[in-house]
Amino acid sequence: MGILAYIWRWDIREPLGLGFSLLKPSKRLPETEDGKTFKKPRRPYEKERLDAELKLVGEYGLRCKRELWRVQYVLSRIRNNARMLLTLDEKNPRRIFEGEALLRRMNRYGLLDESQNKLDYVLALTVENFLERRLQTLVFKSGMAKSIHHARVLIRQRHIRVGRQVVNIPSFMKHIDFSLTSPSEVVRPGRVKRKNQKAAAKKASGGDGDEEDENEDHRVL
């Protein structure tokens, strides 16, 4: 018993190469690519790729290249699934079921039109198609923001909603509108204009302008 206690103390998992472990086997799944959200390039210093990535990061207002790599990884997974389904027979139940589900998903995100109902169109998708459907890009192109970076600020400050849900994730892929409690929804005046309005109201009524403006500054976004 003393020997086993000594072994347990110094080497818990593989006691002195006895071929077994004193602990129960781990339930953790093996390392696979399923847990990854992005994949780094194989050649980290390729000039053409670096220039192309830098252009996309600036054009779509991405925070870092990791956001771009995440989109590229998602696109590669989708295209791999489409290629695998195309190798099956057209009457194969798996190709029919999974192919229709994949096309519905692409249509729902606005990546494909309703007329593009073949898997070949999935293979033609590019990274730009996904970046165009990001919430940040839609906010900017709809005229709600002055620049692509201003659009990211509006989203992070919870001024944008999707349907009835406030969204603060710039990479969200849905249709957009202003948040119901956002100052942008009611066209809230700026700080100087509010100050002038407060002074004018105080001069006209003779009081109670401070409390009103204080409540306005603490609106829930």
PDB file of C-alpha atoms in Angstrom:
ATOM      1  CA  MET A   1       0.000   0.000   0.000  1.00  0.00           C
ATOM      2  CA  GLY A   2       2.861   2.331   0.834  1.00  0.00           C
ATOM      3  CA  ILE A   3       4.447   1.728  -2.577  1.00  0.00           C
ATOM      4  CA  LEU A   4       1.184   2.526  -4.353  1.00  0.00           C
ATOM      5  CA  ALA A   5       0.778   5.700  -2.304  1.00  0.00           C
ATOM      6  CA  TYR A   6       4.313   6.737  -3.245  1.00  0.00           C
ATOM      7  CA  ILE A   7       3.621   6.084  -6.910  1.00  0.00           C
ATOM      8  CA  TRP A   8       0.311   8.000  -6.749  1.00  0.00           C
ATOM      9  CA  ARG A   9       2.062  10.989  -5.219  1.00  0.00           C
ATOM     10  CA  TRP A  10       4.797  11.409  -7.773  1.00  0.00           C
ATOM     11  CA  ASP A  11       3.213  10.272 -11.005  1.00  0.00           C
ATOM     12  CA  ILE A  12      -0.580  10.263 -11.087  1.00  0.00           C
ATOM     13  CA  ARG A  13      -1.265   9.489 -14.721  1.00  0.00           C
ATOM     14  CA  GLU A  14       1.400   6.881 -15.607  1.00  0.00           C
ATOM     15  CA  PRO A  15       2.864   5.340 -12.427  1.00  0.00           C
ATOM     16  CA  LEU A  16       6.406   4.201 -13.218  1.00  0.00           C
ATOM     17  CA  GLY A  17       5.458   2.863 -16.630  1.00  0.00           C
ATOM     18  CA  LEU A  18       3.222   0.113 -15.245  1.00  0.00           C
ATOM     19  CA  GLY A  19       1.009   0.391 -18.316  1.00  0.00           C
ATOM     20  CA  PHE A  20      -2.080   1.651 -16.513  1.00  0.00           C
ATOM     21  CA  SER A  21      -3.275   4.807 -14.767  1.00  0.00           C
ATOM     22  CA  LEU A  22      -4.679   5.174 -11.286  1.00  0.00           C
ATOM     23  CA  LEU A  23      -7.114   7.814 -12.576  1.00  0.00           C
ATOM     24  CA  LYS A  24     -10.259   7.249 -14.589  1.00  0.00           C
ATOM     25  CA  PRO A  25      -9.843   7.839 -18.319  1.00  0.00           C
ATOM     26  CA  SER A  26     -10.546  11.394 -19.437  1.00  0.00           C
ATOM     27  CA  LYS A  27     -13.858  12.095 -21.161  1.00  0.00           C
ATOM     28  CA  ARG A  28     -12.391  14.927 -23.222  1.00  0.00           C
ATOM     29  CA  LEU A  29     -12.793  14.428 -26.942  1.00  0.00           C
ATOM     30  CA  PRO A  30      -9.652  14.058 -29.043  1.00  0.00           C
ATOM     31  CA  GLU A  31      -8.115  17.131 -30.639  1.00  0.00           C
ATOM     32  CA  THR A  32      -9.837  17.705 -33.979  1.00  0.00           C
ATOM     33  CA  GLU A  33     -10.499  20.622 -36.297  1.00  0.00           C
ATOM     34  CA  ASP A  34     -14.126  20.792 -35.182  1.00  0.00           C
ATOM     35  CA  GLY A  35     -13.212  23.047 -32.262  1.00  0.00           C
ATOM     36  CA  LYS A  36     -11.355  25.580 -34.397  1.00  0.00           C
ATOM     37  CA  THR A  37     -12.853  28.918 -35.362  1.00  0.00           C
ATOM     38  CA  PHE A  38     -10.069  30.061 -37.682  1.00  0.00           C
ATOM     39  CA  LYS A  39      -6.978  28.711 -39.381  1.00  0.00           C
ATOM     40  CA  LYS A  40      -3.711  30.568 -39.815  1.00  0.00           C
ATOM     41  CA  PRO A  41      -2.107  30.705 -43.276  1.00  0.00           C
ATOM     42  CA  ARG A  42       0.538  28.117 -44.054  1.00  0.00           C
ATOM     43  CA  ARG A  43       2.893  30.781 -45.421  1.00  0.00           C
ATOM     44  CA  PRO A  44       2.868  33.651 -42.925  1.00  0.00           C
ATOM     45  CA  TYR A  45       5.009  36.037 -45.018  1.00  0.00           C
ATOM     46  CA  GLU A  46       3.533  35.720 -48.501  1.00  0.00           C
ATOM     47  CA  LYS A  47       3.482  39.251 -49.940  1.00  0.00           C
ATOM     48  CA  GLU A  48       0.483  38.903 -52.268  1.00  0.00           C
ATOM     49  CA  ARG A  49      -1.675  37.405 -49.534  1.00  0.00           C
ATOM     50  CA  LEU A  50      -0.583  40.002 -46.967  1.00  0.00           C
ATOM     51  CA  ASP A  51      -1.516  42.841 -49.330  1.00  0.00           C
ATOM     52  CA  ALA A  52      -4.900  41.276 -50.121  1.00  0.00           C
ATOM     53  CA  GLU A  53      -5.671  40.695 -46.430  1.00  0.00           C
ATOM     54  CA  LEU A  54      -4.690  44.233 -45.488  1.00  0.00           C
ATOM     55  CA  LYS A  55      -6.971  45.621 -48.187  1.00  0.00           C
ATOM     56  CA  LEU A  56      -9.959  43.586 -46.959  1.00  0.00           C
ATOM     57  CA  VAL A  57      -9.295  44.503 -43.322  1.00  0.00           C
ATOM     58  CA  GLY A  58      -9.310  48.208 -44.186  1.00  0.00           C
ATOM     59  CA  GLU A  59     -12.243  48.043 -46.600  1.00  0.00           C
ATOM     60  CA  TYR A  60     -14.582  46.206 -44.227  1.00  0.00           C
ATOM     61  CA  GLY A  61     -13.313  47.698 -40.958  1.00  0.00           C
ATOM     62  CA  LEU A  62     -12.155  44.461 -39.379  1.00  0.00           C
ATOM     63  CA  ARG A  63     -10.441  44.618 -36.004  1.00  0.00           C
ATOM     64  CA  CYS A  64      -7.660  42.201 -36.932  1.00  0.00           C
ATOM     65  CA  LYS A  65      -6.797  39.553 -39.476  1.00  0.00           C
ATOM     66  CA  ARG A  66      -8.202  36.896 -37.212  1.00  0.00           C
ATOM     67  CA  GLU A  67     -11.713  38.065 -38.155  1.00  0.00           C
ATOM     68  CA  LEU A  68     -10.796  37.597 -41.813  1.00  0.00           C
ATOM     69  CA  TRP A  69      -9.301  34.159 -41.159  1.00  0.00           C
ATOM     70  CA  ARG A  70     -12.498  33.165 -39.370  1.00  0.00           C
ATOM     71  CA  VAL A  71     -14.573  34.011 -42.453  1.00  0.00           C
ATOM     72  CA  GLN A  72     -12.134  32.164 -44.697  1.00  0.00           C
ATOM     73  CA  TYR A  73     -12.324  29.093 -42.475  1.00  0.00           C
ATOM     74  CA  VAL A  74     -16.134  29.105 -42.500  1.00  0.00           C
ATOM     75  CA  LEU A  75     -16.134  29.465 -46.282  1.00  0.00           C
ATOM     76  CA  SER A  76     -13.689  26.578 -46.684  1.00  0.00           C
ATOM     77  CA  ARG A  77     -15.846  24.315 -44.503  1.00  0.00           C
ATOM     78  CA  ILE A  78     -18.969  25.193 -46.502  1.00  0.00           C
ATOM     79  CA  ARG A  79     -17.236  24.604 -49.826  1.00  0.00           C
ATOM     80  CA  ASN A  80     -15.818  21.287 -48.627  1.00  0.00           C
ATOM     81  CA  ASN A  81     -19.310  20.148 -47.672  1.00  0.00           C
ATOM     82  CA  ALA A  82     -20.619  21.197 -51.077  1.00  0.00           C
ATOM     83  CA  ARG A  83     -17.817  19.301 -52.858  1.00  0.00           C
ATOM     84  CA  MET A  84     -18.513  16.189 -50.823  1.00  0.00           C
ATOM     85  CA  LEU A  85     -22.233  16.337 -51.653  1.00  0.00           C
ATOM     86  CA  LEU A  86     -21.491  16.819 -55.351  1.00  0.00           C
ATOM     87  CA  THR A  87     -19.578  13.534 -55.395  1.00  0.00           C
ATOM     88  CA  LEU A  88     -22.757  11.680 -54.403  1.00  0.00           C
ATOM     89  CA  ASP A  89     -25.492  10.618 -56.782  1.00  0.00           C
ATOM     90  CA  GLU A  90     -28.221  13.186 -57.452  1.00  0.00           C
ATOM     91  CA  LYS A  91     -30.853  10.823 -56.040  1.00  0.00           C
ATOM     92  CA  ASN A  92     -28.840  10.065 -52.925  1.00  0.00           C
ATOM     93  CA  PRO A  93     -30.969  10.886 -49.834  1.00  0.00           C
ATOM     94  CA  ARG A  94     -28.028  12.470 -48.049  1.00  0.00           C
ATOM     95  CA  ARG A  95     -27.264  14.774 -50.974  1.00  0.00           C
ATOM     96  CA  ILE A  96     -30.913  15.793 -51.264  1.00  0.00           C
ATOM     97  CA  PHE A  97     -31.404  16.430 -47.549  1.00  0.00           C
ATOM     98  CA  GLU A  98     -28.086  18.107 -46.707  1.00  0.00           C
ATOM     99  CA  GLY A  99     -27.877  19.935 -50.035  1.00  0.00           C
ATOM    100  CA  GLU A 100     -31.276  21.569 -49.595  1.00  0.00           C
ATOM    101  CA  ALA A 101     -30.410  22.497 -46.009  1.00  0.00           C
ATOM    102  CA  LEU A 102     -27.144  24.101 -47.126  1.00  0.00           C
ATOM    103  CA  LEU A 103     -28.838  26.079 -49.893  1.00  0.00           C
ATOM    104  CA  ARG A 104     -31.574  27.264 -47.518  1.00  0.00           C
ATOM    105  CA  ARG A 105     -28.923  28.465 -45.132  1.00  0.00           C
ATOM    106  CA  MET A 106     -27.134  30.399 -47.867  1.00  0.00           C
ATOM    107  CA  ASN A 107     -30.420  31.949 -49.000  1.00  0.00           C
ATOM    108  CA  ARG A 108     -31.348  32.902 -45.446  1.00  0.00           C
ATOM    109  CA  TYR A 109     -28.081  34.769 -44.994  1.00  0.00           C
ATOM    110  CA  GLY A 110     -28.481  36.518 -48.329  1.00  0.00           C
ATOM    111  CA  LEU A 111     -25.434  34.880 -49.868  1.00  0.00           C
ATOM    112  CA  LEU A 112     -27.411  33.274 -52.709  1.00  0.00           C
ATOM    113  CA  ASP A 113     -30.585  34.259 -54.526  1.00  0.00           C
ATOM    114  CA  GLU A 114     -33.635  32.029 -54.646  1.00  0.00           C
ATOM    115  CA  SER A 115     -32.883  31.266 -58.293  1.00  0.00           C
ATOM    116  CA  GLN A 116     -29.416  29.952 -57.356  1.00  0.00           C
ATOM    117  CA  ASN A 117     -30.609  26.599 -56.054  1.00  0.00           C
ATOM    118  CA  LYS A 118     -27.664  24.409 -57.045  1.00  0.00           C
ATOM    119  CA  LEU A 119     -24.588  23.373 -55.106  1.00  0.00           C
ATOM    120  CA  ASP A 120     -22.364  24.699 -57.882  1.00  0.00           C
ATOM    121  CA  TYR A 121     -23.255  28.235 -56.792  1.00  0.00           C
ATOM    122  CA  VAL A 122     -21.972  27.463 -53.299  1.00  0.00           C
ATOM    123  CA  LEU A 123     -18.543  26.697 -54.750  1.00  0.00           C
ATOM    124  CA  ALA A 124     -18.539  30.129 -56.411  1.00  0.00           C
ATOM    125  CA  LEU A 125     -18.918  32.003 -53.109  1.00  0.00           C
ATOM    126  CA  THR A 126     -16.041  34.255 -52.057  1.00  0.00           C
ATOM    127  CA  VAL A 127     -14.889  35.880 -48.847  1.00  0.00           C
ATOM    128  CA  GLU A 128     -16.267  39.203 -50.072  1.00  0.00           C
ATOM    129  CA  ASN A 129     -19.772  37.702 -50.266  1.00  0.00           C
ATOM    130  CA  PHE A 130     -19.624  36.904 -46.550  1.00  0.00           C
ATOM    131  CA  LEU A 131     -18.080  40.244 -45.602  1.00  0.00           C
ATOM    132  CA  GLU A 132     -20.835  42.082 -47.471  1.00  0.00           C
ATOM    133  CA  ARG A 133     -23.445  40.396 -45.272  1.00  0.00           C
ATOM    134  CA  ARG A 134     -21.827  41.360 -41.954  1.00  0.00           C
ATOM    135  CA  LEU A 135     -23.872  43.634 -39.733  1.00  0.00           C
ATOM    136  CA  GLN A 136     -21.091  46.213 -39.727  1.00  0.00           C
ATOM    137  CA  THR A 137     -21.094  46.439 -43.529  1.00  0.00           C
ATOM    138  CA  LEU A 138     -24.884  46.640 -43.725  1.00  0.00           C
ATOM    139  CA  VAL A 139     -25.007  49.449 -41.157  1.00  0.00           C
ATOM    140  CA  PHE A 140     -22.520  51.489 -43.168  1.00  0.00           C
ATOM    141  CA  LYS A 141     -24.054  50.853 -46.592  1.00  0.00           C
ATOM    142  CA  SER A 142     -27.573  51.592 -45.358  1.00  0.00           C
ATOM    143  CA  GLY A 143     -26.481  55.126 -44.437  1.00  0.00           C
ATOM    144  CA  MET A 144     -26.781  54.716 -40.670  1.00  0.00           C
ATOM    145  CA  ALA A 145     -23.062  55.356 -40.133  1.00  0.00           C
ATOM    146  CA  LYS A 146     -20.616  57.879 -41.540  1.00  0.00           C
ATOM    147  CA  SER A 147     -17.885  55.293 -42.090  1.00  0.00           C
ATOM    148  CA  ILE A 148     -17.271  51.582 -41.743  1.00  0.00           C
ATOM    149  CA  HIS A 149     -15.489  52.241 -38.442  1.00  0.00           C
ATOM    150  CA  HIS A 150     -18.359  54.400 -37.183  1.00  0.00           C
ATOM    151  CA  ALA A 151     -20.660  51.476 -37.942  1.00  0.00           C
ATOM    152  CA  ARG A 152     -18.581  49.253 -35.675  1.00  0.00           C
ATOM    153  CA  VAL A 153     -18.795  51.841 -32.888  1.00  0.00           C
ATOM    154  CA  LEU A 154     -22.596  52.028 -33.209  1.00  0.00           C
ATOM    155  CA  ILE A 155     -22.876  48.264 -32.983  1.00  0.00           C
ATOM    156  CA  ARG A 156     -20.544  47.926 -30.007  1.00  0.00           C
ATOM    157  CA  GLN A 157     -22.405  50.711 -28.164  1.00  0.00           C
ATOM    158  CA  ARG A 158     -25.700  48.822 -28.640  1.00  0.00           C
ATOM    159  CA  HIS A 159     -27.388  51.321 -30.964  1.00  0.00           C
ATOM    160  CA  ILE A 160     -28.346  48.671 -33.538  1.00  0.00           C
ATOM    161  CA  ARG A 161     -31.050  46.053 -33.327  1.00  0.00           C
ATOM    162  CA  VAL A 162     -32.015  43.119 -35.529  1.00  0.00           C
ATOM    163  CA  GLY A 163     -35.779  42.810 -35.392  1.00  0.00           C
ATOM    164  CA  ARG A 164     -36.540  43.247 -31.695  1.00  0.00           C
ATOM    165  CA  GLN A 165     -33.126  42.066 -30.486  1.00  0.00           C
ATOM    166  CA  VAL A 166     -30.260  44.468 -29.766  1.00  0.00           C
ATOM    167  CA  VAL A 167     -27.042  43.127 -31.303  1.00  0.00           C
ATOM    168  CA  ASN A 168     -23.537  44.290 -30.380  1.00  0.00           C
ATOM    169  CA  ILE A 169     -21.582  41.843 -32.569  1.00  0.00           C
ATOM    170  CA  PRO A 170     -20.183  43.456 -35.765  1.00  0.00           C
ATOM    171  CA  SER A 171     -19.868  40.078 -37.532  1.00  0.00           C
ATOM    172  CA  PHE A 172     -23.574  39.246 -37.066  1.00  0.00           C
ATOM    173  CA  MET A 173     -25.222  38.364 -40.388  1.00  0.00           C
ATOM    174  CA  LYS A 174     -28.816  39.575 -40.464  1.00  0.00           C
ATOM    175  CA  HIS A 175     -31.026  42.485 -41.507  1.00  0.00           C
ATOM    176  CA  ILE A 176     -30.711  45.538 -39.321  1.00  0.00           C
ATOM    177  CA  ASP A 177     -32.471  48.538 -37.794  1.00  0.00           C
ATOM    178  CA  PHE A 178     -31.826  50.976 -34.960  1.00  0.00           C
ATOM    179  CA  SER A 179     -32.366  49.880 -31.380  1.00  0.00           C
ATOM    180  CA  LEU A 180     -35.678  51.033 -29.916  1.00  0.00           C
ATOM    181  CA  THR A 181     -33.929  52.783 -27.005  1.00  0.00           C
ATOM    182  CA  SER A 182     -31.047  54.159 -29.054  1.00  0.00           C
ATOM    183  CA  PRO A 183     -30.582  57.942 -29.269  1.00  0.00           C
ATOM    184  CA  SER A 184     -30.152  57.489 -33.029  1.00  0.00           C
ATOM    185  CA  GLU A 185     -33.722  56.213 -33.277  1.00  0.00           C
ATOM    186  CA  VAL A 186     -35.186  59.479 -31.975  1.00  0.00           C
ATOM    187  CA  VAL A 187     -32.428  61.636 -33.534  1.00  0.00           C
ATOM    188  CA  ARG A 188     -31.044  62.771 -30.196  1.00  0.00           C
ATOM    189  CA  PRO A 189     -29.325  66.196 -30.437  1.00  0.00           C
ATOM    190  CA  GLY A 190     -25.632  66.559 -29.696  1.00  0.00           C
ATOM    191  CA  ARG A 191     -24.065  67.855 -26.502  1.00  0.00           C
ATOM    192  CA  VAL A 192     -23.801  71.509 -27.576  1.00  0.00           C
ATOM    193  CA  LYS A 193     -27.314  71.584 -28.971  1.00  0.00           C
ATOM    194  CA  ARG A 194     -28.697  70.001 -25.793  1.00  0.00           C
ATOM    195  CA  LYS A 195     -26.873  72.620 -23.755  1.00  0.00           C
ATOM    196  CA  ASN A 196     -28.359  75.436 -25.831  1.00  0.00           C
ATOM    197  CA  GLN A 197     -31.835  73.910 -25.608  1.00  0.00           C
ATOM    198  CA  LYS A 198     -31.432  73.551 -21.865  1.00  0.00           C
ATOM    199  CA  ALA A 199     -30.416  77.207 -21.487  1.00  0.00           C
ATOM    200  CA  ALA A 200     -33.307  78.362 -23.671  1.00  0.00           C
ATOM    201  CA  ALA A 201     -35.819  76.241 -21.752  1.00  0.00           C
ATOM    202  CA  LYS A 202     -34.441  77.452 -18.430  1.00  0.00           C
ATOM    203  CA  LYS A 203     -34.642  81.063 -19.569  1.00  0.00           C
ATOM    204  CA  ALA A 204     -38.211  80.638 -20.811  1.00  0.00           C
ATOM    205  CA  SER A 205     -39.637  78.688 -17.855  1.00  0.00           C
ATOM    206  CA  GLY A 206     -37.287  79.722 -15.084  1.00  0.00           C
ATOM    207  CA  GLY A 207     -36.303  76.257 -13.768  1.00  0.00           C
ATOM    208  CA  ASP A 208     -36.514  72.426 -13.907  1.00  0.00           C
ATOM    209  CA  GLY A 209     -34.236  72.100 -16.928  1.00  0.00           C
ATOM    210  CA  ASP A 210     -31.455  70.346 -15.054  1.00  0.00           C
ATOM    211  CA  GLU A 211     -33.467  67.345 -13.936  1.00  0.00           C
ATOM    212  CA  GLU A 212     -34.899  66.803 -17.388  1.00  0.00           C
ATOM    213  CA  ASP A 213     -31.496  66.784 -19.082  1.00  0.00           C
ATOM    214  CA  GLU A 214     -30.048  64.525 -16.412  1.00  0.00           C
ATOM    215  CA  ASN A 215     -32.705  61.896 -17.091  1.00  0.00           C
ATOM    216  CA  GLU A 216     -32.039  62.157 -20.809  1.00  0.00           C
ATOM    217  CA  ASP A 217     -28.290  61.586 -20.404  1.00  0.00           C
ATOM    218  CA  HIS A 218     -28.897  58.319 -18.524  1.00  0.00           C
ATOM    219  CA  ARG A 219     -31.078  56.615 -21.091  1.00  0.00           C
ATOM    220  CA  VAL A 220     -30.674  52.864 -21.415  1.00  0.00           C
ATOM    221  CA  LEU A 221     -29.026  51.982 -24.739  1.00  0.00           C
TER     222      LEU A 221
END
